[in-house]
mmCIF file of C-alpha atoms in Angstrom:
data_model
loop_
_atom_site.group_PDB
_atom_site.id
_atom_site.type_symbol
_atom_site.label_atom_id
_atom_site.label_comp_id
_atom_site.label_asym_id
_atom_site.label_seq_id
_atom_site.Cartn_x
_atom_site.Cartn_y
_atom_site.Cartn_z
ATOM 1 C CA UNK A 756 66.548 123.846 73.649
ATOM 2 C CA UNK A 757 65.968 120.901 75.902
ATOM 3 C CA UNK A 758 68.159 118.691 73.726
ATOM 4 C CA UNK A 759 70.986 121.173 74.025
ATOM 5 C CA UNK A 760 70.618 121.384 77.787
ATOM 6 C CA UNK A 761 71.020 117.637 78.278
ATOM 7 C CA UNK A 762 74.028 117.594 75.973
ATOM 8 C CA UNK A 763 75.717 120.272 78.044
ATOM 9 C CA UNK A 764 74.837 118.414 81.239
ATOM 10 C CA UNK A 765 76.380 115.188 79.931
ATOM 11 C CA UNK A 766 79.574 116.983 78.926
ATOM 12 C CA UNK A 767 79.911 118.743 82.258
ATOM 13 C CA UNK A 768 79.289 115.556 84.241
ATOM 14 C CA UNK A 769 81.953 113.730 82.250
ATOM 15 C CA UNK A 770 84.410 116.562 82.776
ATOM 16 C CA UNK A 771 83.752 116.500 86.521
ATOM 17 C CA UNK A 772 84.266 112.761 86.714
ATOM 18 C CA UNK A 773 87.407 112.961 84.635
ATOM 19 C CA UNK A 774 88.975 115.680 86.794
ATOM 20 C CA UNK A 775 88.115 113.851 90.006
ATOM 21 C CA UNK A 776 89.555 110.486 88.959
ATOM 22 C CA UNK A 777 92.604 112.139 87.384
ATOM 23 C CA UNK A 778 93.455 114.035 90.540
ATOM 24 C CA UNK A 779 93.057 111.113 92.902
ATOM 25 C CA UNK A 780 89.536 111.102 94.357
ATOM 26 C CA UNK A 781 87.869 107.831 95.301
ATOM 27 C CA UNK A 782 85.606 106.240 92.720
ATOM 28 C CA UNK A 783 82.635 106.395 95.058
ATOM 29 C CA UNK A 784 83.117 110.121 95.612
ATOM 30 C CA UNK A 785 83.275 110.805 91.872
ATOM 31 C CA UNK A 786 80.095 108.808 91.273
ATOM 32 C CA UNK A 787 78.344 110.448 94.197
ATOM 33 C CA UNK A 788 79.236 113.942 93.008
ATOM 34 C CA UNK A 789 78.021 113.248 89.484
ATOM 35 C CA UNK A 790 74.748 111.787 90.755
ATOM 36 C CA UNK A 791 74.036 114.694 93.076
ATOM 37 C CA UNK A 792 74.627 117.255 90.331
ATOM 38 C CA UNK A 793 72.458 115.315 87.871
ATOM 39 C CA UNK A 794 69.579 115.097 90.350
ATOM 40 C CA UNK A 795 69.807 118.799 91.101
ATOM 41 C CA UNK A 796 69.812 119.528 87.356
ATOM 42 C CA UNK A 797 66.486 117.716 86.997
ATOM 43 C CA UNK A 798 67.383 114.134 86.078
ATOM 44 C CA UNK A 799 65.568 111.414 87.964
ATOM 45 C CA UNK A 800 68.258 108.743 87.700
ATOM 46 C CA UNK A 801 71.809 108.773 86.430
ATOM 47 C CA UNK A 802 73.652 105.547 85.660
ATOM 48 C CA UNK A 803 77.402 105.695 86.091
ATOM 49 C CA UNK A 804 80.082 103.106 85.461
ATOM 50 C CA UNK A 805 83.436 104.328 86.713
ATOM 51 C CA UNK A 806 86.791 102.635 86.365
ATOM 52 C CA UNK A 807 90.281 104.033 86.722
ATOM 53 C CA UNK A 808 90.763 104.319 82.980
ATOM 54 C CA UNK A 809 87.407 105.532 81.815
ATOM 55 C CA UNK A 810 83.912 106.678 82.757
ATOM 56 C CA UNK A 811 80.606 105.776 81.111
ATOM 57 C CA UNK A 812 77.444 107.637 82.037
ATOM 58 C CA UNK A 813 73.949 107.190 80.767
ATOM 59 C CA UNK A 814 70.845 109.337 81.218
ATOM 60 C CA UNK A 815 68.255 106.823 80.122
ATOM 61 C CA UNK A 816 65.168 109.054 80.331
ATOM 62 C CA UNK A 817 66.442 111.348 77.543
ATOM 63 C CA UNK A 818 68.569 108.777 75.680
ATOM 64 C CA UNK A 819 71.903 110.387 76.365
ATOM 65 C CA UNK A 820 75.156 108.545 76.942
ATOM 66 C CA UNK A 821 78.736 109.663 77.199
ATOM 67 C CA UNK A 822 82.160 108.111 77.507
ATOM 68 C CA UNK A 823 85.424 109.663 78.560
ATOM 69 C CA UNK A 824 88.827 108.025 78.637
ATOM 70 C CA UNK A 825 91.349 108.767 81.355
ATOM 71 C CA UNK A 826 94.980 108.596 80.306
ATOM 72 C CA UNK A 827 97.001 109.774 83.244
ATOM 73 C CA UNK A 828 96.492 109.954 86.958
ATOM 74 C CA UNK A 829 98.341 112.347 89.220
ATOM 75 C CA UNK A 830 97.631 113.420 92.749
ATOM 76 C CA UNK A 831 96.237 116.908 93.184
ATOM 77 C CA UNK A 832 93.923 117.213 96.163
ATOM 78 C CA UNK A 833 93.439 120.911 95.454
ATOM 79 C CA UNK A 834 91.382 120.066 92.361
ATOM 80 C CA UNK A 835 89.280 117.538 94.272
ATOM 81 C CA UNK A 836 88.530 120.103 96.966
ATOM 82 C CA UNK A 837 87.661 122.754 94.357
ATOM 83 C CA UNK A 838 85.245 120.429 92.527
ATOM 84 C CA UNK A 839 83.756 119.367 95.846
ATOM 85 C CA UNK A 840 83.104 123.007 96.781
ATOM 86 C CA UNK A 841 81.511 123.721 93.391
ATOM 87 C CA UNK A 842 79.205 120.717 93.595
ATOM 88 C CA UNK A 843 78.249 121.620 97.164
ATOM 89 C CA UNK A 844 77.343 125.174 96.112
ATOM 90 C CA UNK A 845 75.385 123.902 93.120
ATOM 91 C CA UNK A 846 73.336 121.396 95.083
ATOM 92 C CA UNK A 847 72.578 124.038 97.710
ATOM 93 C CA UNK A 848 71.334 126.314 94.928
ATOM 94 C CA UNK A 849 73.898 129.053 95.407
ATOM 95 C CA UNK A 850 75.197 128.981 91.822
ATOM 96 C CA UNK A 851 73.490 128.255 88.497
ATOM 97 C CA UNK A 852 74.364 125.525 86.045
ATOM 98 C CA UNK A 853 76.239 127.965 83.777
ATOM 99 C CA UNK A 854 78.374 129.106 86.681
ATOM 100 C CA UNK A 855 79.087 125.487 87.554
ATOM 101 C CA UNK A 856 80.178 124.807 83.989
ATOM 102 C CA UNK A 857 82.477 127.832 83.940
ATOM 103 C CA UNK A 858 83.853 126.851 87.334
ATOM 104 C CA UNK A 859 84.660 123.323 86.181
ATOM 105 C CA UNK A 860 86.520 124.664 83.129
ATOM 106 C CA UNK A 861 88.377 127.031 85.423
ATOM 107 C CA UNK A 862 89.404 124.215 87.770
ATOM 108 C CA UNK A 863 90.626 122.162 84.825
ATOM 109 C CA UNK A 864 92.907 124.906 83.544
ATOM 110 C CA UNK A 865 93.922 127.230 86.309
ATOM 111 C CA UNK A 866 94.135 125.407 89.651
ATOM 112 C CA UNK A 867 97.822 125.491 90.518
ATOM 113 C CA UNK A 868 100.178 122.776 91.589
ATOM 114 C CA UNK A 869 102.497 123.508 94.462
ATOM 115 C CA UNK A 870 105.853 124.675 93.126
ATOM 116 C CA UNK A 871 108.352 121.881 92.602
ATOM 117 C CA UNK A 872 110.852 123.452 95.009
ATOM 118 C CA UNK A 873 108.240 123.512 97.768
ATOM 119 C CA UNK A 874 107.662 119.807 97.169
ATOM 120 C CA UNK A 875 111.413 119.282 97.286
ATOM 121 C CA UNK A 876 111.579 120.982 100.693
ATOM 122 C CA UNK A 877 108.685 118.795 101.845
ATOM 123 C CA UNK A 878 110.530 115.699 100.652
ATOM 124 C CA UNK A 879 113.594 116.865 102.605
ATOM 125 C CA UNK A 880 111.569 117.160 105.825
ATOM 126 C CA UNK A 881 109.840 113.813 105.295
ATOM 127 C CA UNK A 882 113.096 111.970 104.655
ATOM 128 C CA UNK A 883 114.941 113.409 107.623
ATOM 129 C CA UNK A 884 112.008 113.543 110.016
ATOM 130 C CA UNK A 885 110.604 110.096 109.404
ATOM 131 C CA UNK A 886 114.077 108.612 109.655
ATOM 132 C CA UNK A 887 114.325 109.974 113.180
ATOM 133 C CA UNK A 888 110.752 108.960 113.962
ATOM 134 C CA UNK A 889 111.036 105.355 112.781
ATOM 135 C CA UNK A 890 114.332 104.277 114.219
ATOM 136 C CA UNK A 891 115.219 106.462 117.215
ATOM 137 C CA UNK A 892 117.658 103.815 118.448
ATOM 138 C CA UNK A 893 119.814 103.487 115.332
ATOM 139 C CA UNK A 894 119.444 106.851 113.573
ATOM 140 C CA UNK A 895 121.589 109.863 114.428
ATOM 141 C CA UNK A 896 120.848 113.557 114.155
ATOM 142 C CA UNK A 897 124.027 113.955 112.085
ATOM 143 C CA UNK A 898 122.317 111.907 109.379
ATOM 144 C CA UNK A 899 119.408 114.318 109.129
ATOM 145 C CA UNK A 900 120.826 116.518 106.364
ATOM 146 C CA UNK A 901 122.376 113.745 104.223
ATOM 147 C CA UNK A 902 119.190 111.679 104.443
ATOM 148 C CA UNK A 903 117.133 114.741 103.526
ATOM 149 C CA UNK A 904 119.321 115.484 100.504
ATOM 150 C CA UNK A 905 119.225 111.895 99.255
ATOM 151 C CA UNK A 906 115.461 111.718 99.735
ATOM 152 C CA UNK A 907 114.977 115.004 97.889
ATOM 153 C CA UNK A 908 117.050 113.843 94.921
ATOM 154 C CA UNK A 909 115.120 110.581 94.773
ATOM 155 C CA UNK A 910 111.785 112.342 94.964
ATOM 156 C CA UNK A 911 112.704 114.874 92.273
ATOM 157 C CA UNK A 912 113.841 112.113 89.915
ATOM 158 C CA UNK A 913 110.573 110.261 90.386
ATOM 159 C CA UNK A 914 108.569 113.505 90.083
ATOM 160 C CA UNK A 915 110.123 114.676 86.835
ATOM 161 C CA UNK A 916 110.234 111.230 85.235
ATOM 162 C CA UNK A 917 106.563 110.866 86.056
ATOM 163 C CA UNK A 918 105.732 114.325 84.725
ATOM 164 C CA UNK A 919 107.595 114.079 81.422
ATOM 165 C CA UNK A 920 107.349 110.406 80.492
ATOM 166 C CA UNK A 921 104.289 109.176 82.444
ATOM 167 C CA UNK A 922 105.911 105.859 83.256
ATOM 168 C CA UNK A 923 104.598 105.119 86.679
ATOM 169 C CA UNK A 924 106.446 102.181 88.131
ATOM 170 C CA UNK A 925 109.755 102.595 86.341
ATOM 171 C CA UNK A 926 110.123 106.124 87.682
ATOM 172 C CA UNK A 927 109.855 104.790 91.253
ATOM 173 C CA UNK A 928 112.280 101.991 90.430
ATOM 174 C CA UNK A 929 114.880 104.374 89.024
ATOM 175 C CA UNK A 930 114.417 106.793 91.921
ATOM 176 C CA UNK A 931 114.875 104.111 94.573
ATOM 177 C CA UNK A 932 117.902 102.730 92.732
ATOM 178 C CA UNK A 933 119.478 106.197 92.758
ATOM 179 C CA UNK A 934 118.643 106.510 96.460
ATOM 180 C CA UNK A 935 120.342 103.234 97.225
ATOM 181 C CA UNK A 936 123.359 104.152 95.126
ATOM 182 C CA UNK A 937 123.753 107.579 96.760
ATOM 183 C CA UNK A 938 123.397 106.041 100.213
ATOM 184 C CA UNK A 939 126.080 103.452 99.470
ATOM 185 C CA UNK A 940 128.387 106.173 98.140
ATOM 186 C CA UNK A 941 127.763 108.358 101.181
ATOM 187 C CA UNK A 942 128.532 105.432 103.478
ATOM 188 C CA UNK A 943 131.800 104.744 101.658
ATOM 189 C CA UNK A 944 132.747 108.431 101.974
ATOM 190 C CA UNK A 945 131.830 108.377 105.710
ATOM 191 C CA UNK A 946 129.179 111.067 105.258
ATOM 192 C CA UNK A 947 126.504 109.052 107.060
ATOM 193 C CA UNK A 948 126.554 106.779 110.087
ATOM 194 C CA UNK A 949 123.439 104.634 109.871
ATOM 195 C CA UNK A 950 122.901 103.239 106.386
ATOM 196 C CA UNK A 951 119.628 101.575 107.316
ATOM 197 C CA UNK A 952 118.070 104.753 108.717
ATOM 198 C CA UNK A 953 119.023 106.821 105.692
ATOM 199 C CA UNK A 954 117.479 104.333 103.261
ATOM 200 C CA UNK A 955 114.279 104.060 105.299
ATOM 201 C CA UNK A 956 113.938 107.827 105.508
ATOM 202 C CA UNK A 957 114.703 108.699 101.919
ATOM 203 C CA UNK A 958 112.345 106.111 100.452
ATOM 204 C CA UNK A 959 109.383 107.552 102.371
ATOM 205 C CA UNK A 960 108.491 110.403 99.930
ATOM 206 C CA UNK A 961 107.933 107.780 97.231
ATOM 207 C CA UNK A 962 105.280 105.877 99.221
ATOM 208 C CA UNK A 963 101.991 105.938 97.268
ATOM 209 C CA UNK A 964 99.870 107.006 100.234
ATOM 210 C CA UNK A 965 96.857 108.249 98.343
ATOM 211 C CA UNK A 966 96.650 105.115 96.177
ATOM 212 C CA UNK A 967 96.677 102.785 99.218
ATOM 213 C CA UNK A 968 93.994 104.840 100.923
ATOM 214 C CA UNK A 969 91.831 105.060 97.797
ATOM 215 C CA UNK A 970 92.151 101.348 97.181
ATOM 216 C CA UNK A 971 90.950 100.582 100.700
ATOM 217 C CA UNK A 972 88.083 103.035 100.585
ATOM 218 C CA UNK A 973 86.932 101.803 97.184
ATOM 219 C CA UNK A 974 86.965 98.185 98.384
ATOM 220 C CA UNK A 975 84.931 99.081 101.474
ATOM 221 C CA UNK A 976 82.330 100.970 99.499
ATOM 222 C CA UNK A 977 81.890 98.030 97.121
ATOM 223 C CA UNK A 978 83.705 99.197 93.988
ATOM 224 C CA UNK A 979 85.655 95.989 93.776
ATOM 225 C CA UNK A 980 87.042 96.569 90.292
ATOM 226 C CA UNK A 981 88.514 99.987 91.027
ATOM 227 C CA UNK A 982 89.554 98.921 94.511
ATOM 228 C CA UNK A 983 91.522 95.941 93.253
ATOM 229 C CA UNK A 984 93.104 97.954 90.467
ATOM 230 C CA UNK A 985 94.294 100.583 92.911
ATOM 231 C CA UNK A 986 95.531 98.060 95.446
ATOM 232 C CA UNK A 987 97.521 96.286 92.761
ATOM 233 C CA UNK A 988 98.934 99.656 91.726
ATOM 234 C CA UNK A 989 100.061 100.307 95.309
ATOM 235 C CA UNK A 990 101.543 96.823 95.732
ATOM 236 C CA UNK A 991 103.413 97.122 92.441
ATOM 237 C CA UNK A 992 104.839 100.486 93.463
ATOM 238 C CA UNK A 993 106.081 98.967 96.729
ATOM 239 C CA UNK A 994 107.584 96.019 94.852
ATOM 240 C CA UNK A 995 109.411 98.295 92.429
ATOM 241 C CA UNK A 996 110.753 100.506 95.220
ATOM 242 C CA UNK A 997 111.968 97.400 97.032
ATOM 243 C CA UNK A 998 113.488 96.017 93.833
ATOM 244 C CA UNK A 999 115.430 99.233 93.238
ATOM 245 C CA UNK A 1000 116.912 99.291 96.729
ATOM 246 C CA UNK A 1001 117.486 95.535 96.750
ATOM 247 C CA UNK A 1002 119.358 95.587 93.459
ATOM 248 C CA UNK A 1003 121.811 98.178 94.759
ATOM 249 C CA UNK A 1004 122.213 96.294 98.041
ATOM 250 C CA UNK A 1005 122.938 93.081 96.179
ATOM 251 C CA UNK A 1006 125.788 94.495 94.131
ATOM 252 C CA UNK A 1007 127.244 97.283 96.278
ATOM 253 C CA UNK A 1008 125.949 96.703 99.803
ATOM 254 C CA UNK B 341 110.029 115.007 127.857
ATOM 255 C CA UNK B 342 112.533 115.992 125.188
ATOM 256 C CA UNK B 343 111.762 112.791 123.303
ATOM 257 C CA UNK B 344 108.039 113.574 123.519
ATOM 258 C CA UNK B 345 108.496 117.023 121.991
ATOM 259 C CA UNK B 346 110.697 115.629 119.228
ATOM 260 C CA UNK B 347 108.039 113.032 118.419
ATOM 261 C CA UNK B 348 105.267 115.622 118.305
ATOM 262 C CA UNK B 349 107.211 118.050 116.122
ATOM 263 C CA UNK B 350 108.474 115.419 113.710
ATOM 264 C CA UNK B 351 105.121 113.728 113.246
ATOM 265 C CA UNK B 352 103.489 117.130 112.656
ATOM 266 C CA UNK B 353 106.097 118.145 110.101
ATOM 267 C CA UNK B 354 106.054 114.748 108.423
ATOM 268 C CA UNK B 355 102.281 114.721 107.942
ATOM 269 C CA UNK B 356 102.256 118.326 106.768
ATOM 270 C CA UNK B 357 105.017 117.685 104.243
ATOM 271 C CA UNK B 358 103.299 114.620 102.866
ATOM 272 C CA UNK B 359 100.245 116.836 102.459
ATOM 273 C CA UNK B 360 102.325 119.268 100.413
ATOM 274 C CA UNK B 361 103.574 116.463 98.170
ATOM 275 C CA UNK B 362 99.962 115.439 97.554
ATOM 276 C CA UNK B 363 98.826 119.029 96.906
ATOM 277 C CA UNK B 364 96.524 119.328 99.907
ATOM 278 C CA UNK B 365 95.248 122.957 99.928
ATOM 279 C CA UNK B 366 97.012 125.413 102.240
ATOM 280 C CA UNK B 367 94.112 125.964 104.605
ATOM 281 C CA UNK B 368 93.901 122.246 105.429
ATOM 282 C CA UNK B 369 97.590 121.536 106.038
ATOM 283 C CA UNK B 370 97.494 122.474 109.712
ATOM 284 C CA UNK B 371 94.625 120.091 110.473
ATOM 285 C CA UNK B 372 96.412 117.319 108.567
ATOM 286 C CA UNK B 373 99.468 117.835 110.751
ATOM 287 C CA UNK B 374 97.416 117.702 113.946
ATOM 288 C CA UNK B 375 95.775 114.461 112.824
ATOM 289 C CA UNK B 376 99.226 113.043 112.223
ATOM 290 C CA UNK B 377 100.377 113.959 115.742
ATOM 291 C CA UNK B 378 97.481 112.187 117.427
ATOM 292 C CA UNK B 379 97.774 109.090 115.273
ATOM 293 C CA UNK B 380 101.466 108.768 116.022
ATOM 294 C CA UNK B 381 101.083 109.433 119.767
ATOM 295 C CA UNK B 382 98.363 106.799 120.112
ATOM 296 C CA UNK B 383 100.543 104.355 118.178
ATOM 297 C CA UNK B 384 103.500 105.097 120.454
ATOM 298 C CA UNK B 385 101.390 104.741 123.595
ATOM 299 C CA UNK B 386 100.057 101.351 122.501
ATOM 300 C CA UNK B 387 103.550 100.280 121.517
ATOM 301 C CA UNK B 388 104.800 101.381 124.933
ATOM 302 C CA UNK B 389 102.192 99.199 126.628
ATOM 303 C CA UNK B 390 103.524 96.182 124.651
ATOM 304 C CA UNK B 391 100.261 95.581 122.848
ATOM 305 C CA UNK B 392 101.997 94.335 119.724
ATOM 306 C CA UNK B 393 102.290 95.870 116.299
ATOM 307 C CA UNK B 394 98.842 94.829 115.059
ATOM 308 C CA UNK B 395 96.938 96.488 117.900
ATOM 309 C CA UNK B 396 99.114 99.604 117.943
ATOM 310 C CA UNK B 397 98.783 100.209 114.217
ATOM 311 C CA UNK B 398 95.078 99.464 114.406
ATOM 312 C CA UNK B 399 94.521 101.963 117.228
ATOM 313 C CA UNK B 400 96.640 104.575 115.451
ATOM 314 C CA UNK B 401 94.745 104.322 112.194
ATOM 315 C CA UNK B 402 91.412 104.249 114.025
ATOM 316 C CA UNK B 403 92.236 107.519 115.785
ATOM 317 C CA UNK B 404 93.449 109.030 112.517
ATOM 318 C CA UNK B 405 90.246 107.975 110.779
ATOM 319 C CA UNK B 406 87.942 109.369 113.455
ATOM 320 C CA UNK B 407 89.842 112.650 113.767
ATOM 321 C CA UNK B 408 89.872 113.029 109.975
ATOM 322 C CA UNK B 409 86.099 112.634 109.922
ATOM 323 C CA UNK B 410 85.777 115.361 112.552
ATOM 324 C CA UNK B 411 87.978 117.717 110.531
ATOM 325 C CA UNK B 412 86.291 116.788 107.253
ATOM 326 C CA UNK B 413 82.868 117.621 108.695
ATOM 327 C CA UNK B 414 84.170 120.823 110.242
ATOM 328 C CA UNK B 415 85.934 122.114 107.113
ATOM 329 C CA UNK B 416 83.424 120.547 104.659
ATOM 330 C CA UNK B 417 86.051 118.917 102.430
ATOM 331 C CA UNK B 418 86.788 115.310 101.372
ATOM 332 C CA UNK B 419 88.209 113.231 104.199
ATOM 333 C CA UNK B 420 91.113 112.045 102.035
ATOM 334 C CA UNK B 421 93.001 115.291 102.684
ATOM 335 C CA UNK B 422 93.641 114.474 106.338
ATOM 336 C CA UNK B 423 93.644 110.702 106.169
ATOM 337 C CA UNK B 424 96.422 110.281 103.663
ATOM 338 C CA UNK B 425 98.739 112.894 105.127
ATOM 339 C CA UNK B 426 98.430 111.505 108.634
ATOM 340 C CA UNK B 427 98.792 107.846 107.730
ATOM 341 C CA UNK B 428 102.314 108.332 106.344
ATOM 342 C CA UNK B 429 103.707 108.152 109.888
ATOM 343 C CA UNK B 430 102.258 104.658 110.345
ATOM 344 C CA UNK B 431 103.474 103.159 107.061
ATOM 345 C CA UNK B 432 105.853 100.345 108.105
ATOM 346 C CA UNK B 433 108.984 101.763 106.480
ATOM 347 C CA UNK B 434 111.546 100.204 108.809
ATOM 348 C CA UNK B 435 109.961 96.773 108.556
ATOM 349 C CA UNK B 436 109.788 97.114 104.781
ATOM 350 C CA UNK B 437 113.517 97.822 104.609
ATOM 351 C CA UNK B 438 114.243 94.840 106.851
ATOM 352 C CA UNK B 439 112.205 92.674 104.507
ATOM 353 C CA UNK B 440 114.240 93.764 101.488
ATOM 354 C CA UNK B 441 117.513 93.360 103.368
ATOM 355 C CA UNK B 442 116.714 89.861 104.556
ATOM 356 C CA UNK B 443 115.424 88.781 101.158
ATOM 357 C CA UNK B 444 118.649 89.930 99.532
ATOM 358 C CA UNK B 445 121.172 88.655 102.077
ATOM 359 C CA UNK B 446 119.510 85.842 104.029
ATOM 360 C CA UNK B 447 117.416 84.247 101.332
ATOM 361 C CA UNK B 448 113.781 84.383 100.344
ATOM 362 C CA UNK B 449 112.562 82.136 103.170
ATOM 363 C CA UNK B 450 113.774 84.519 105.883
ATOM 364 C CA UNK B 451 112.708 87.592 103.951
ATOM 365 C CA UNK B 452 109.156 86.361 103.454
ATOM 366 C CA UNK B 453 108.665 86.183 107.226
ATOM 367 C CA UNK B 454 109.125 89.908 107.424
ATOM 368 C CA UNK B 455 107.142 90.624 104.263
ATOM 369 C CA UNK B 456 104.203 88.822 105.879
ATOM 370 C CA UNK B 457 104.696 91.020 108.943
ATOM 371 C CA UNK B 458 104.528 94.107 106.683
ATOM 372 C CA UNK B 459 101.280 92.762 105.223
ATOM 373 C CA UNK B 460 99.844 92.255 108.686
ATOM 374 C CA UNK B 461 100.640 95.852 109.622
ATOM 375 C CA UNK B 462 99.005 97.124 106.437
ATOM 376 C CA UNK B 463 95.999 94.934 107.198
ATOM 377 C CA UNK B 464 95.810 96.539 110.644
ATOM 378 C CA UNK B 465 95.815 99.998 109.056
ATOM 379 C CA UNK B 466 93.053 98.887 106.690
ATOM 380 C CA UNK B 467 90.899 97.493 109.495
ATOM 381 C CA UNK B 468 91.288 100.694 111.507
ATOM 382 C CA UNK B 469 90.278 102.794 108.512
ATOM 383 C CA UNK B 470 87.267 100.587 107.789
ATOM 384 C CA UNK B 471 86.102 100.706 111.383
ATOM 385 C CA UNK B 472 86.319 104.497 111.496
ATOM 386 C CA UNK B 473 84.257 104.661 108.301
ATOM 387 C CA UNK B 474 81.678 102.340 109.843
ATOM 388 C CA UNK B 475 81.479 104.425 113.032
ATOM 389 C CA UNK B 476 81.035 107.593 110.995
ATOM 390 C CA UNK B 477 78.294 105.977 108.913
ATOM 391 C CA UNK B 478 76.508 104.780 112.061
ATOM 392 C CA UNK B 479 76.688 108.223 113.692
ATOM 393 C CA UNK B 480 75.321 109.826 110.526
ATOM 394 C CA UNK B 481 72.311 107.455 110.512
ATOM 395 C CA UNK B 482 71.752 108.098 114.207
ATOM 396 C CA UNK B 483 71.849 111.867 113.654
ATOM 397 C CA UNK B 484 69.277 111.619 110.879
ATOM 398 C CA UNK B 485 66.972 109.518 113.061
ATOM 399 C CA UNK B 486 67.199 111.982 115.940
ATOM 400 C CA UNK B 487 66.427 114.884 113.639
ATOM 401 C CA UNK B 488 63.352 113.265 112.087
#
């Protein structure tokens, strides 16, 4: 009986860690959550080694270890919040371990994404709005709708490439190249006035905000390995976005 | 006054939309937008006082960090929800574009000047975030000491 219990605990902890890293939580938060749950479940000390591509945990007092590999990372804060709520309820003693296990399975399968069209509308608002916010002197209100459309197209290309092919940096590169190309075309057709503003605005939905933030927070809390990996990921994304726009500027600008 | 309202509305909408892209749950979107407004207004105020881009970005991200901690404690959710959505307004997009433009048309030597400026701004955002985390940590310790 006891053997079985620890096996289940190991599996659930790994699942929790996997979901949290996959959906974009900080490494320290994932480790903290796993440790709290383990202590509440009656383990004295849990050893965790978390990286961006895999998690190793060991419960040394009962000779249990577990490894899980993480293939893809996407951003879904809804899952992080759901897991956080579950772990909070469990450590406060409001739900049992079986309920926690069922809840974690539920989060893994049924927590929804926002619809893609809602994200497209959000990308529209970001592109147009941030264009006006960043360069009030050069940008015009007439550019709001073209910039929004270009930004939305760029975001959707990156979104679907990322979803279907899981190629992280190339999807951003292609998206920013398309953005630059559309902006150049629109300028030639006299649809937009300020080329600079439109490019600045429509690139904004591609900015890897959560990766930058996670990288910083991981570095501060001492997870140097994960922090550096994330920071490099963010820098590379910026470089690829810049390369896409720069390439178009070089040949058509 | 009109410019002020435009700034408030756009920064609110921008932060909220970036929250949607990152799948921040519905009930937290409003708070994320409010955090974004305050971060952007503080940044603008510092910029208006000619404090330079380092100080203005630093103050903006510090305010965002502190306000996010308040909301995170109040709603009992991870702080990342508010932090990330609000910080999008402070990402140096215009400077980044200038860097690319100068690298392509005026040569690498001119472009690198601006790329270093972008790095300095990002460093300012990082320092602001770190300081807000430190302040939160210190307040938590203080609270525990007072309780015990």
